[in-house]
Coordinates of C-alpha atoms in Angstrom, one line a residue:
Chain N
M1 CA 63.1 140.0 125.8
A2 CA 64.5 142.8 123.7
S3 CA 66.2 140.3 121.3
I4 CA 62.9 138.4 120.9
A5 CA 61.1 141.6 120.1
G6 CA 63.8 142.5 117.6
Q7 CA 63.5 139.1 116.0
S8 CA 59.8 139.4 115.5
D9 CA 60.2 142.9 114.0
K10 CA 62.5 141.3 111.5
T11 CA 59.9 138.7 110.8
D12 CA 57.3 141.2 109.8
E13 CA 59.7 142.8 107.4
R14 CA 60.3 139.5 105.7
I15 CA 56.7 138.5 105.5
R16 CA 55.8 141.8 103.9
R17 CA 58.5 141.2 101.3
E18 CA 56.7 138.1 100.1
S19 CA 53.9 138.7 97.7
A20 CA 50.5 138.4 99.4
L21 CA 49.2 136.7 96.3
K22 CA 51.7 133.9 96.4
K23 CA 51.1 133.4 100.0
L24 CA 47.4 133.0 99.3
L25 CA 48.1 130.6 96.4
R26 CA 49.8 128.3 98.8
R27 CA 46.5 127.6 100.6
P28 CA 45.0 124.4 99.3
E29 CA 41.4 125.5 99.7
L30 CA 41.8 128.6 97.5
G31 CA 40.7 126.8 94.3
A32 CA 37.5 125.4 96.0
I33 CA 36.5 128.8 97.5
S34 CA 36.9 130.7 94.3
G35 CA 35.3 127.8 92.4
A36 CA 32.3 127.9 94.8
I37 CA 31.9 131.7 94.2
L38 CA 32.1 131.1 90.5
V39 CA 29.6 128.3 90.5
W40 CA 27.2 130.4 92.6
I41 CA 27.5 133.3 90.2
I42 CA 26.8 131.0 87.2
F43 CA 23.7 129.5 88.7
A44 CA 22.5 132.9 90.0
L45 CA 22.6 134.1 86.4
A46 CA 21.2 130.9 84.9
A47 CA 18.5 130.0 87.4
G48 CA 17.9 133.4 88.9
D49 CA 15.7 133.8 92.0
R50 CA 14.9 130.2 92.4
F51 CA 18.6 129.5 93.2
V52 CA 19.5 132.7 95.0
S53 CA 16.4 132.8 97.3
L54 CA 16.4 131.5 100.8
R55 CA 14.5 128.4 99.7
G56 CA 17.0 127.7 97.0
S57 CA 19.9 128.2 99.4
A58 CA 18.4 126.0 102.0
N59 CA 17.9 123.4 99.3
F60 CA 21.5 123.2 98.1
L61 CA 23.0 123.7 101.6
A62 CA 21.0 120.6 102.8
V63 CA 22.6 118.5 100.0
A64 CA 26.0 120.0 100.5
S65 CA 26.0 119.6 104.3
E66 CA 25.4 115.8 104.2
L67 CA 28.0 115.3 101.6
G68 CA 30.3 117.8 103.4
I69 CA 30.3 115.8 106.7
L70 CA 31.6 112.8 104.7
A71 CA 34.0 114.8 102.6
I72 CA 35.7 116.4 105.6
A73 CA 36.4 113.0 107.2
V74 CA 37.5 111.6 103.9
S75 CA 39.8 114.6 103.4
L76 CA 41.6 113.9 106.7
L77 CA 42.1 110.3 105.6
M78 CA 43.2 111.4 102.1
I79 CA 45.7 113.8 103.5
G80 CA 46.9 110.9 105.6
G81 CA 47.5 109.0 102.4
E82 CA 44.6 106.6 102.3
F83 CA 41.1 106.1 100.8
D84 CA 37.9 104.8 102.2
L85 CA 35.4 103.6 99.6
S86 CA 33.4 101.7 102.2
I87 CA 31.6 104.7 103.6
G88 CA 28.8 104.5 100.9
S89 CA 27.6 101.1 102.2
M90 CA 28.4 102.1 105.8
I91 CA 25.6 104.7 105.5
G92 CA 23.2 102.0 104.5
A93 CA 24.4 99.7 107.2
C94 CA 24.3 102.3 110.0
G95 CA 20.8 103.5 109.0
M96 CA 19.5 99.9 108.9
I97 CA 20.9 99.1 112.3
I98 CA 19.2 102.1 113.8
A99 CA 15.9 101.3 112.1
I100 CA 15.9 97.6 113.0
L101 CA 16.9 98.1 116.6
S102 CA 14.4 100.9 117.2
V103 CA 11.5 99.7 115.1
Q104 CA 11.7 95.9 115.0
M105 CA 13.2 95.4 118.4
G106 CA 11.5 98.3 120.1
W107 CA 14.7 99.8 121.6
N108 CA 15.1 103.4 122.6
I109 CA 16.4 105.1 119.5
W110 CA 19.4 106.6 121.4
A111 CA 20.6 103.1 122.2
A112 CA 20.1 102.1 118.6
I113 CA 22.1 105.1 117.5
A114 CA 24.9 104.3 120.0
V115 CA 25.1 100.7 118.8
S116 CA 25.3 101.8 115.2
L117 CA 28.2 104.1 116.1
I118 CA 30.0 101.3 117.8
V119 CA 29.6 99.1 114.7
A120 CA 30.8 101.9 112.5
L121 CA 33.9 102.4 114.6
V122 CA 34.7 98.7 114.7
V123 CA 34.3 98.5 110.9
G124 CA 36.6 101.5 110.5
A125 CA 39.2 100.0 112.8
I126 CA 39.0 96.7 110.8
N127 CA 39.5 98.7 107.5
G128 CA 42.6 100.3 109.1
L129 CA 44.0 97.1 110.5
L130 CA 43.5 95.3 107.1
V131 CA 45.3 98.1 105.3
I132 CA 48.2 98.1 107.7
R133 CA 48.6 94.3 108.1
T134 CA 48.1 93.4 104.4
R135 CA 50.0 96.4 103.0
L136 CA 47.5 96.4 100.2
P137 CA 46.3 99.8 98.8
S138 CA 43.4 101.0 100.9
F139 CA 41.6 101.5 97.6
I140 CA 41.4 97.7 97.2
I141 CA 40.7 96.9 100.8
T142 CA 37.8 99.4 101.2
L143 CA 36.5 98.5 97.7
G144 CA 36.2 95.0 99.1
T145 CA 34.6 96.1 102.3
L146 CA 32.3 98.4 100.4
F147 CA 30.7 95.3 98.7
I148 CA 30.9 93.2 101.8
I149 CA 29.1 95.7 104.0
R150 CA 26.4 96.3 101.4
G151 CA 25.9 92.6 100.9
L152 CA 25.7 92.0 104.6
T153 CA 23.2 94.8 105.0
I154 CA 20.9 93.6 102.3
G155 CA 21.2 89.9 103.4
L156 CA 20.8 90.4 107.1
T157 CA 18.0 92.9 106.7
R158 CA 16.0 90.5 104.5
L159 CA 16.7 87.7 107.0
V160 CA 15.4 89.7 109.9
T161 CA 12.6 91.7 108.4
G162 CA 11.9 90.0 105.1
R163 CA 12.1 93.4 103.4
T164 CA 14.8 95.8 102.3
Q165 CA 13.2 98.9 103.8
V166 CA 12.2 99.6 107.4
G167 CA 9.9 102.5 108.2
G168 CA 8.2 103.9 111.3
V169 CA 11.3 105.3 112.9
K170 CA 9.4 108.4 113.8
D171 CA 7.3 106.4 116.2
A172 CA 10.3 104.9 118.0
L173 CA 11.0 105.5 121.6
G174 CA 13.1 108.6 122.2
Y175 CA 12.6 109.9 118.7
D176 CA 11.7 113.4 119.7
S177 CA 14.8 114.2 121.6
A178 CA 17.0 112.4 119.0
S179 CA 15.5 114.3 116.1
Q180 CA 16.2 117.6 117.9
V181 CA 19.9 116.7 117.6
F182 CA 20.0 115.1 114.2
A183 CA 17.0 116.1 112.2
S184 CA 15.6 119.4 113.4
V185 CA 14.9 122.1 110.9
L186 CA 15.1 125.9 111.1
S187 CA 12.1 127.3 109.1
I188 CA 12.3 130.9 107.9
V189 CA 9.5 132.4 105.8
D190 CA 11.0 133.2 102.4
P191 CA 10.3 136.8 101.6
A192 CA 10.9 136.0 97.9
S193 CA 8.1 133.4 97.9
A194 CA 4.8 134.8 96.6
R195 CA 2.8 132.1 98.5
G196 CA 4.6 132.7 101.7
L197 CA 6.4 129.4 101.7
S198 CA 9.3 129.0 104.2
A199 CA 12.9 127.9 103.7
N200 CA 13.9 124.9 105.7
F201 CA 17.5 124.8 106.9
P202 CA 18.3 121.4 108.4
I203 CA 20.5 121.0 111.4
S204 CA 22.9 119.0 109.3
I205 CA 24.3 122.4 108.1
L206 CA 25.3 123.1 111.6
W207 CA 27.0 119.7 111.9
W208 CA 28.8 120.4 108.7
L209 CA 30.2 123.8 109.8
L210 CA 31.1 122.4 113.3
I211 CA 33.0 119.5 111.9
A212 CA 34.7 121.6 109.3
A213 CA 35.9 124.0 112.1
L214 CA 37.0 121.1 114.3
A215 CA 38.8 119.3 111.6
T216 CA 40.6 122.4 110.5
Y217 CA 41.7 123.1 114.1
V218 CA 43.0 119.6 114.5
L219 CA 44.8 119.7 111.1
L220 CA 46.5 123.0 111.5
R221 CA 46.9 123.5 115.3
T222 CA 47.5 120.1 116.9
R223 CA 50.2 117.5 116.9
P224 CA 48.0 114.8 115.4
G225 CA 47.2 117.2 112.6
N226 CA 50.9 117.6 111.8
W227 CA 51.3 113.8 111.9
I228 CA 48.4 113.4 109.4
F229 CA 50.3 115.6 106.9
G230 CA 53.5 113.7 107.7
I231 CA 52.2 110.2 107.2
G232 CA 50.5 111.2 104.0
G233 CA 53.6 113.0 102.7
D234 CA 56.1 110.2 103.6
A235 CA 55.0 107.5 106.0
M236 CA 58.5 106.1 106.3
A237 CA 60.0 109.4 107.1
A238 CA 57.2 110.1 109.7
R239 CA 57.8 106.7 111.3
N240 CA 61.5 107.4 111.6
V241 CA 60.9 110.6 113.6
G242 CA 58.6 108.8 116.0
V243 CA 55.1 109.5 114.6
P244 CA 52.7 106.6 115.5
V245 CA 51.8 106.0 111.9
N246 CA 49.7 102.9 112.3
R247 CA 47.6 104.2 115.2
M248 CA 46.9 107.5 113.3
K249 CA 45.8 105.6 110.2
I250 CA 43.4 103.4 112.2
I251 CA 41.9 106.5 113.9
L252 CA 41.4 108.1 110.5
F253 CA 39.6 105.1 109.1
M254 CA 37.4 105.1 112.3
L255 CA 36.6 108.8 111.6
T256 CA 35.5 108.2 108.1
A257 CA 33.2 105.4 109.3
A258 CA 31.9 107.7 112.0
S259 CA 31.1 110.3 109.5
A260 CA 29.1 107.8 107.5
W261 CA 27.3 106.9 110.8
L262 CA 26.4 110.6 111.4
V263 CA 25.0 111.0 107.9
A264 CA 23.1 107.8 108.2
T265 CA 21.6 109.0 111.6
I266 CA 20.6 112.3 110.1
Q267 CA 19.0 110.7 107.1
V268 CA 17.1 108.0 109.0
L269 CA 15.7 110.5 111.6
S270 CA 14.8 113.0 108.9
V271 CA 13.1 110.6 106.5
G272 CA 11.8 108.2 109.2
S273 CA 12.9 105.1 107.4
A274 CA 16.0 103.2 106.4
D275 CA 16.8 101.5 103.1
T276 CA 19.5 98.9 102.5
L277 CA 20.6 100.8 99.4
R278 CA 21.1 104.2 101.2
G279 CA 24.4 105.9 100.5
E280 CA 25.1 104.3 97.2
S281 CA 27.8 106.2 95.2
R282 CA 28.4 108.5 98.2
E283 CA 31.9 107.2 98.5
F284 CA 32.7 108.6 95.0
Y285 CA 30.8 111.8 95.6
A286 CA 32.8 112.4 98.7
I287 CA 36.1 111.8 96.9
I288 CA 35.0 114.2 94.2
A289 CA 34.2 116.9 96.7
V290 CA 37.5 116.3 98.5
V291 CA 39.6 116.5 95.3
I292 CA 37.7 119.5 94.0
G293 CA 38.5 121.0 97.5
G294 CA 42.2 120.9 96.6
N295 CA 43.3 117.8 98.4
L296 CA 46.0 115.8 96.8
L297 CA 44.9 112.3 95.8
T298 CA 48.2 110.9 96.9
G299 CA 48.2 112.5 100.3
G300 CA 50.3 114.9 102.3
Y301 CA 48.5 118.0 101.1
G302 CA 45.0 119.5 101.4
S303 CA 42.5 121.0 103.8
A304 CA 39.3 120.3 105.5
I305 CA 37.9 123.7 104.6
G306 CA 38.6 122.8 101.0
A307 CA 36.6 119.6 101.3
A308 CA 33.7 121.5 102.9
F309 CA 33.7 123.9 99.9
G310 CA 34.1 121.0 97.5
A311 CA 30.9 119.6 99.0
L312 CA 29.2 123.1 98.6
I313 CA 30.1 123.2 94.9
F314 CA 28.7 119.7 94.6
G315 CA 25.4 120.7 96.3
M316 CA 25.1 123.9 94.3
V317 CA 25.6 122.1 91.0
Q318 CA 23.3 119.3 91.8
Q319 CA 20.4 121.5 92.9
G320 CA 21.3 124.4 90.6
I321 CA 20.8 122.2 87.5
V322 CA 17.3 121.4 88.7
F323 CA 16.5 125.1 89.1
T324 CA 17.8 126.0 85.7
G325 CA 15.4 123.5 84.2
I326 CA 18.1 121.5 82.5
D327 CA 17.4 117.7 82.7
S328 CA 19.2 116.5 85.9
D329 CA 20.6 113.6 83.9
W330 CA 23.3 116.1 82.9
F331 CA 24.4 116.6 86.5
L332 CA 26.8 113.6 86.4
V333 CA 28.5 114.9 83.2
F334 CA 29.0 118.2 84.8
M335 CA 30.5 116.8 88.0
G336 CA 32.8 114.5 86.2
A337 CA 34.1 117.3 84.0
M338 CA 34.4 119.5 87.0
L339 CA 36.5 116.9 88.8
I340 CA 39.0 116.7 86.0
I341 CA 39.2 120.5 85.6
A342 CA 39.6 121.0 89.3
V343 CA 42.5 118.6 89.5
L344 CA 44.2 120.4 86.6
V345 CA 43.7 123.8 88.1
N346 CA 44.8 122.6 91.5
N347 CA 48.0 121.1 90.1
Y348 CA 48.7 124.3 88.4
I349 CA 48.1 126.3 91.5
R350 CA 50.3 124.0 93.6
K351 CA 53.1 124.3 91.0
L352 CA 52.9 128.1 91.3
A353 CA 52.9 127.8 95.1
S354 CA 55.9 125.5 95.2
E355 CA 57.8 127.9 93.0
A356 CA 56.8 130.8 95.1
R357 CA 60.1 131.7 96.8
Chain W
M1 CA 91.3 111.0 128.4
T2 CA 87.6 110.8 127.9
P3 CA 86.4 107.8 126.0
P4 CA 85.5 108.3 122.3
I5 CA 81.9 109.5 121.8
L6 CA 81.5 106.6 119.4
E7 CA 83.7 103.6 118.6
V8 CA 83.4 100.4 116.6
R9 CA 85.9 97.6 117.1
E10 CA 86.4 94.8 114.5
I11 CA 82.9 95.0 113.0
Y12 CA 81.9 92.3 110.6
K13 CA 78.7 92.2 108.5
Y14 CA 77.6 89.5 106.1
F15 CA 74.7 89.5 103.6
G16 CA 74.4 85.9 102.6
N17 CA 77.8 84.9 101.3
V18 CA 78.8 88.5 100.7
I19 CA 81.2 90.0 103.3
A20 CA 80.2 93.6 103.4
L21 CA 82.4 94.6 106.4
N22 CA 85.5 92.6 107.2
G23 CA 86.7 93.8 110.6
V24 CA 86.3 97.5 110.5
S25 CA 87.4 99.7 113.5
M26 CA 86.8 103.4 113.9
R27 CA 86.6 105.9 116.7
L28 CA 85.2 109.4 116.9
Q29 CA 86.0 112.1 119.4
Q30 CA 83.7 114.9 120.4
G31 CA 83.8 118.0 118.2
E32 CA 85.7 116.5 115.3
V33 CA 84.7 115.8 111.7
M34 CA 85.6 112.3 110.6
C35 CA 85.4 111.8 106.9
L36 CA 84.5 108.3 105.8
L37 CA 85.8 107.8 102.3
G38 CA 85.6 105.0 99.9
D39 CA 84.6 104.0 96.4
N40 CA 81.3 102.4 95.6
G41 CA 81.0 99.0 97.3
A42 CA 83.6 99.8 99.9
G43 CA 81.1 99.3 102.7
K44 CA 80.4 102.9 103.6
S45 CA 76.6 102.4 103.5
T46 CA 76.7 99.2 105.5
L47 CA 78.9 100.8 108.1
I48 CA 76.6 103.9 108.6
K49 CA 73.5 101.7 108.6
I50 CA 75.1 99.8 111.6
L51 CA 76.0 103.1 113.3
S52 CA 72.5 104.5 112.8
G53 CA 70.7 101.4 114.1
V54 CA 69.3 100.1 110.8
H55 CA 71.5 96.9 110.8
R56 CA 73.2 95.0 113.5
P57 CA 76.7 93.9 113.2
D58 CA 77.3 90.1 113.0
K59 CA 80.5 90.4 115.0
G60 CA 82.3 93.1 116.8
E61 CA 81.7 95.8 119.3
Y62 CA 79.9 99.1 119.1
L63 CA 80.4 101.5 122.0
V64 CA 78.8 104.9 122.6
Q65 CA 80.7 107.0 125.2
G66 CA 82.6 103.9 126.2
R67 CA 79.5 101.8 126.8
P68 CA 78.6 98.9 124.5
V69 CA 75.3 99.3 122.7
A70 CA 73.0 97.2 120.5
F71 CA 70.5 99.3 118.7
S72 CA 67.2 97.8 117.7
S73 CA 66.0 100.7 115.5
P74 CA 67.0 104.1 114.2
R75 CA 64.9 105.6 116.9
D76 CA 66.9 103.8 119.5
A77 CA 70.1 105.3 118.0
L78 CA 68.5 108.7 118.0
D79 CA 67.7 108.3 121.7
H80 CA 71.4 107.8 122.2
G81 CA 72.2 111.1 120.4
I82 CA 73.2 109.5 117.1
A83 CA 71.3 111.2 114.3
T84 CA 71.6 110.3 110.7
V85 CA 70.8 112.6 107.8
Y86 CA 70.3 110.5 104.7
Q87 CA 70.7 111.6 101.2
D88 CA 67.0 111.6 100.6
L89 CA 66.7 113.7 103.8
A90 CA 63.4 112.3 105.1
M91 CA 61.9 115.7 104.6
I92 CA 58.4 116.1 103.3
P93 CA 58.4 118.5 100.3
L94 CA 54.8 119.8 100.6
M95 CA 55.0 120.5 104.3
S96 CA 56.4 123.8 105.6
I97 CA 59.9 124.1 107.0
A98 CA 58.5 124.6 110.6
R99 CA 56.2 121.5 110.3
N100 CA 58.9 119.3 108.9
F101 CA 61.4 120.5 111.5
F102 CA 59.2 119.5 114.4
L103 CA 57.4 116.5 112.9
G104 CA 57.0 113.9 115.7
S105 CA 58.4 116.3 118.4
E106 CA 56.0 119.3 118.1
P107 CA 56.1 121.9 120.8
T108 CA 52.8 122.4 122.5
V109 CA 50.9 125.0 124.6
G110 CA 47.9 124.6 126.7
R111 CA 46.6 121.5 128.6
G112 CA 44.1 118.7 128.1
L113 CA 41.8 119.2 125.2
L114 CA 43.2 122.7 124.5
K115 CA 46.7 121.3 124.1
R116 CA 47.8 122.5 120.7
F117 CA 50.8 122.7 118.4
D118 CA 52.6 125.9 119.3
M119 CA 53.2 127.2 115.8
A120 CA 54.5 130.6 117.0
A121 CA 57.3 128.8 119.0
A122 CA 58.0 126.4 116.1
K123 CA 58.5 129.2 113.7
R124 CA 60.6 131.2 116.1
I125 CA 62.8 128.2 116.9
V126 CA 63.3 127.3 113.3
R127 CA 64.3 130.8 112.3
D128 CA 66.7 131.1 115.3
E129 CA 68.3 127.6 114.7
M130 CA 68.7 128.3 111.0
A131 CA 70.2 131.7 111.8
K132 CA 72.8 129.9 114.0
M133 CA 73.7 127.9 111.0
G134 CA 74.0 131.2 109.1
I135 CA 70.9 130.8 107.0
D136 CA 68.3 133.4 106.7
I137 CA 64.9 131.6 106.4
R138 CA 62.6 134.0 104.7
D139 CA 59.4 132.3 105.9
P140 CA 59.3 129.2 108.1
E141 CA 55.9 128.4 106.6
Q142 CA 57.2 128.0 103.0
P143 CA 57.1 124.4 101.8
V144 CA 60.4 122.5 102.1
G145 CA 60.0 121.7 98.4
T146 CA 60.8 125.4 97.6
L147 CA 64.2 125.2 99.2
S148 CA 67.4 124.4 97.3
G149 CA 69.1 121.1 97.9
G150 CA 71.8 122.8 100.0
E151 CA 69.2 124.6 102.1
R152 CA 67.3 121.3 102.7
Q153 CA 70.4 119.6 103.8
S154 CA 71.1 122.4 106.3
V155 CA 67.5 122.3 107.6
A156 CA 68.0 118.5 108.2
I157 CA 71.3 119.2 109.9
A158 CA 69.9 122.0 112.1
R159 CA 67.0 119.7 113.1
A160 CA 69.3 117.0 114.2
V161 CA 71.5 119.4 116.2
Y162 CA 68.5 121.1 117.8
F163 CA 67.1 117.7 119.0
G164 CA 70.3 117.0 120.8
A165 CA 72.4 115.0 118.4
K166 CA 75.8 114.4 119.8
V167 CA 76.9 112.5 116.8
L168 CA 75.8 113.5 113.3
I169 CA 76.1 111.0 110.5
L170 CA 75.8 112.7 107.1
D171 CA 75.4 110.3 104.2
E172 CA 76.7 111.9 101.0
P173 CA 75.3 115.3 101.8
T174 CA 77.1 117.0 99.0
S175 CA 77.0 114.5 96.3
A176 CA 73.9 115.8 94.5
L177 CA 74.9 119.4 94.9
G178 CA 76.6 122.0 92.8
V179 CA 79.9 123.5 93.8
K180 CA 78.4 126.6 95.6
Q181 CA 75.7 124.6 97.4
A182 CA 78.2 122.0 98.5
G183 CA 80.3 124.8 99.9
T184 CA 77.3 126.0 101.9
V185 CA 76.7 122.6 103.4
L186 CA 80.4 122.3 104.3
R187 CA 80.1 125.5 106.2
Y188 CA 77.1 124.1 108.2
I189 CA 79.2 121.1 109.1
A190 CA 81.8 123.4 110.4
R191 CA 79.2 125.3 112.4
A192 CA 77.8 122.0 113.9
R193 CA 81.4 121.0 114.9
A194 CA 81.8 124.4 116.5
Q195 CA 78.8 123.6 118.6
G196 CA 80.5 120.5 120.0
V197 CA 78.9 118.0 117.7
A198 CA 80.9 115.1 116.4
V199 CA 80.3 114.5 112.7
I200 CA 80.8 111.5 110.5
F201 CA 80.9 112.8 106.9
I202 CA 80.5 110.1 104.3
T203 CA 81.5 111.1 100.8
H204 CA 83.4 109.8 97.8
N205 CA 84.5 113.3 96.9
P206 CA 88.0 114.0 98.4
H207 CA 87.7 117.6 97.4
H208 CA 84.8 118.0 99.7
A209 CA 86.3 115.9 102.5
Y210 CA 89.7 117.4 102.7
P211 CA 88.9 121.0 103.6
I212 CA 86.5 120.1 106.4
G213 CA 87.8 116.8 107.8
D214 CA 89.9 116.5 110.9
R215 CA 90.6 112.8 110.4
F216 CA 90.0 110.5 107.4
T217 CA 89.0 106.9 107.5
I218 CA 89.4 105.2 104.2
L219 CA 87.3 102.1 103.4
K220 CA 88.1 99.6 100.7
R221 CA 86.4 96.3 100.0
G222 CA 85.0 96.1 103.5
Q223 CA 88.2 96.9 105.3
T224 CA 89.8 100.1 106.6
L225 CA 92.9 101.2 104.9
G226 CA 93.6 103.2 108.0
T227 CA 92.6 106.4 109.7
F228 CA 94.7 109.5 109.1
T229 CA 94.9 112.9 110.6
K230 CA 95.1 115.8 108.3
Q231 CA 98.8 116.3 109.2
D232 CA 99.6 112.7 108.2
I233 CA 98.2 112.8 104.7
T234 CA 98.0 115.1 101.7
R235 CA 95.1 115.5 99.5
D236 CA 96.8 113.7 96.7
E237 CA 97.8 110.7 98.9
M238 CA 94.3 110.5 100.0
I239 CA 92.9 110.4 96.5
H240 CA 95.5 107.8 95.6
L241 CA 94.5 105.6 98.5
M242 CA 90.8 106.0 97.9
S243 CA 90.6 105.3 94.3
G244 CA 92.9 102.2 94.7
G245 CA 95.9 104.1 93.4
D246 CA 98.1 101.1 92.8
E247 CA 95.5 99.4 90.7
L248 CA 95.1 102.5 88.6
A249 CA 98.8 102.8 88.2
N250 CA 98.9 99.2 86.9
L251 CA 96.0 100.0 84.6
E252 CA 97.9 103.0 83.3
H253 CA 101.0 100.9 82.7
E254 CA 99.0 98.2 80.9
L255 CA 97.3 100.7 78.6
R256 CA 100.6 102.3 77.7
E257 CA 102.0 98.9 76.7
F258 CA 99.2 98.2 74.3
A259 CA 98.8 101.8 73.3
N260 CA 99.9 102.7 70.0
D261 CA 96.6 104.3 69.2
A262 CA 95.9 107.7 70.5
M263 CA 92.7 106.8 72.3
A264 CA 94.3 104.5 74.8
Q265 CA 97.2 106.9 75.2
Q266 CA 94.7 109.6 76.1
L267 CA 93.0 107.3 78.6
A268 CA 96.4 106.5 80.2
D269 CA 97.2 110.2 80.4
A270 CA 93.9 110.8 82.1
I271 CA 94.4 108.1 84.6
H272 CA 97.9 109.4 85.3
E273 CA 96.5 112.8 86.1
E274 CA 93.8 111.3 88.3
V275 CA 96.4 109.4 90.3

């Protein structure tokens, strides 16, 4: 025991010797966290109370949370070395399955939600299997399935309902209990509001935080987490030391599909209707959030917290621009520029970190 | 006498019409460093790929502790205690030392859903194992990419030894290193030997092989020129054998015959020195 105690004393000495700053620089999420603070300050100055108030915060948090749920799952997959572009159309498909089964077919909405999850997991597994079997880049495979799923959703929906939108979900069987879980809202009267309006915080914010915490725990503190870093860093090396590379990749694709399902469920239950075009471009928004969050596009490096903050930045910019009164057309320009800057900054930070000796 | 920990008898390997190995035999005793020497194309890589389970021999016997084996994969060889550290190391630069060290064999604490990667133990073990090798790891959480080439080699060696390697195959561990770093790696090889591990050290640099090796097997054109103990062979004789000394002597002679010009003369002198 004495020798172990001695050993850990020695450890403390050595850790103290290393500069705390360099240690901090080694965390992948550092850029996204400081970026989020910076963006908040910018909009607090530019848009003032409308952005900083409870109502403003609820507004951008709602946007950030839905994107964040996707981004966290995408970040795990990206750290594992793969992409999933199909999540955008997966949102549309899952939402439509829930709406058709619960409204057209009169199912209990819980059953519809469950079936939609199963479909998502199957599609995720198919994505993973295709990537492994064909050895094509996942970018290509999921770009293909992105179009296939969207096409099937539009085609089948029109075949069954004759339309591309299905409403009336709020009248479905079991809606009340399901909406408690997926679409409830915490209303707080905003003291800043002259008319006594309240700020509505959707439960998706809770899901976002919960999933970020869970994903971070898995990544940093479990064996599968270590494997994810390994297969993204060097799949061959990981396989040689006994990591089940294929199984892990399939599971990661199933997770991104499941994240699309969760977002779809939240949207359908909140809005009360489904649209075949739901989720368009979300696959790219998620990748932007993940990359802004400090995740390496080529895999092996990154963090779920970073992705969650990347989504927060995204939400703040999207809503902040509206509050400043600038035409929201400029939002896309801003996000694109931000993506490029974030990658440059992250590369620089990573270089500093890998030279930190 | 205990059987050799690893032995190959009359191994043949063909790639199409190319004879990569033409009846190679070699044996390895516990706690010795066997240097496998040879020029490019001598068959060193093919031989170690057979030993480490990547290839199967077309003919010949492969015995581990006296028992014949036929490995289906590198993992299979690893399960028999034969670990190979390749030149490219199979280390992931952006992952920390501790995470790399335990990738695929992570220690855990807790049960069921609470079962988790025991980072504290991982860090402690890495630091202790590296200390045994005589390396002071400043921080087990620093990325492997921040280590020098020699340090990375030693992490890979320490990992193989920790996970119970009885035979350590090192593929050109010193070839990409500077003089000082190569010296460090040679020291770790000596430490591994002191822990009872048998080492096959592949190199084409006799200056690295000679100080550390107990025995030397020289490969040439897919055949062994023989195995020599240190007492049987001097460094110069070894270099002579390895580089195909006779051929070089002929070349030197030829050059001198034609050589009135200074250039060829210089070349011949250089070859003479090398031989």
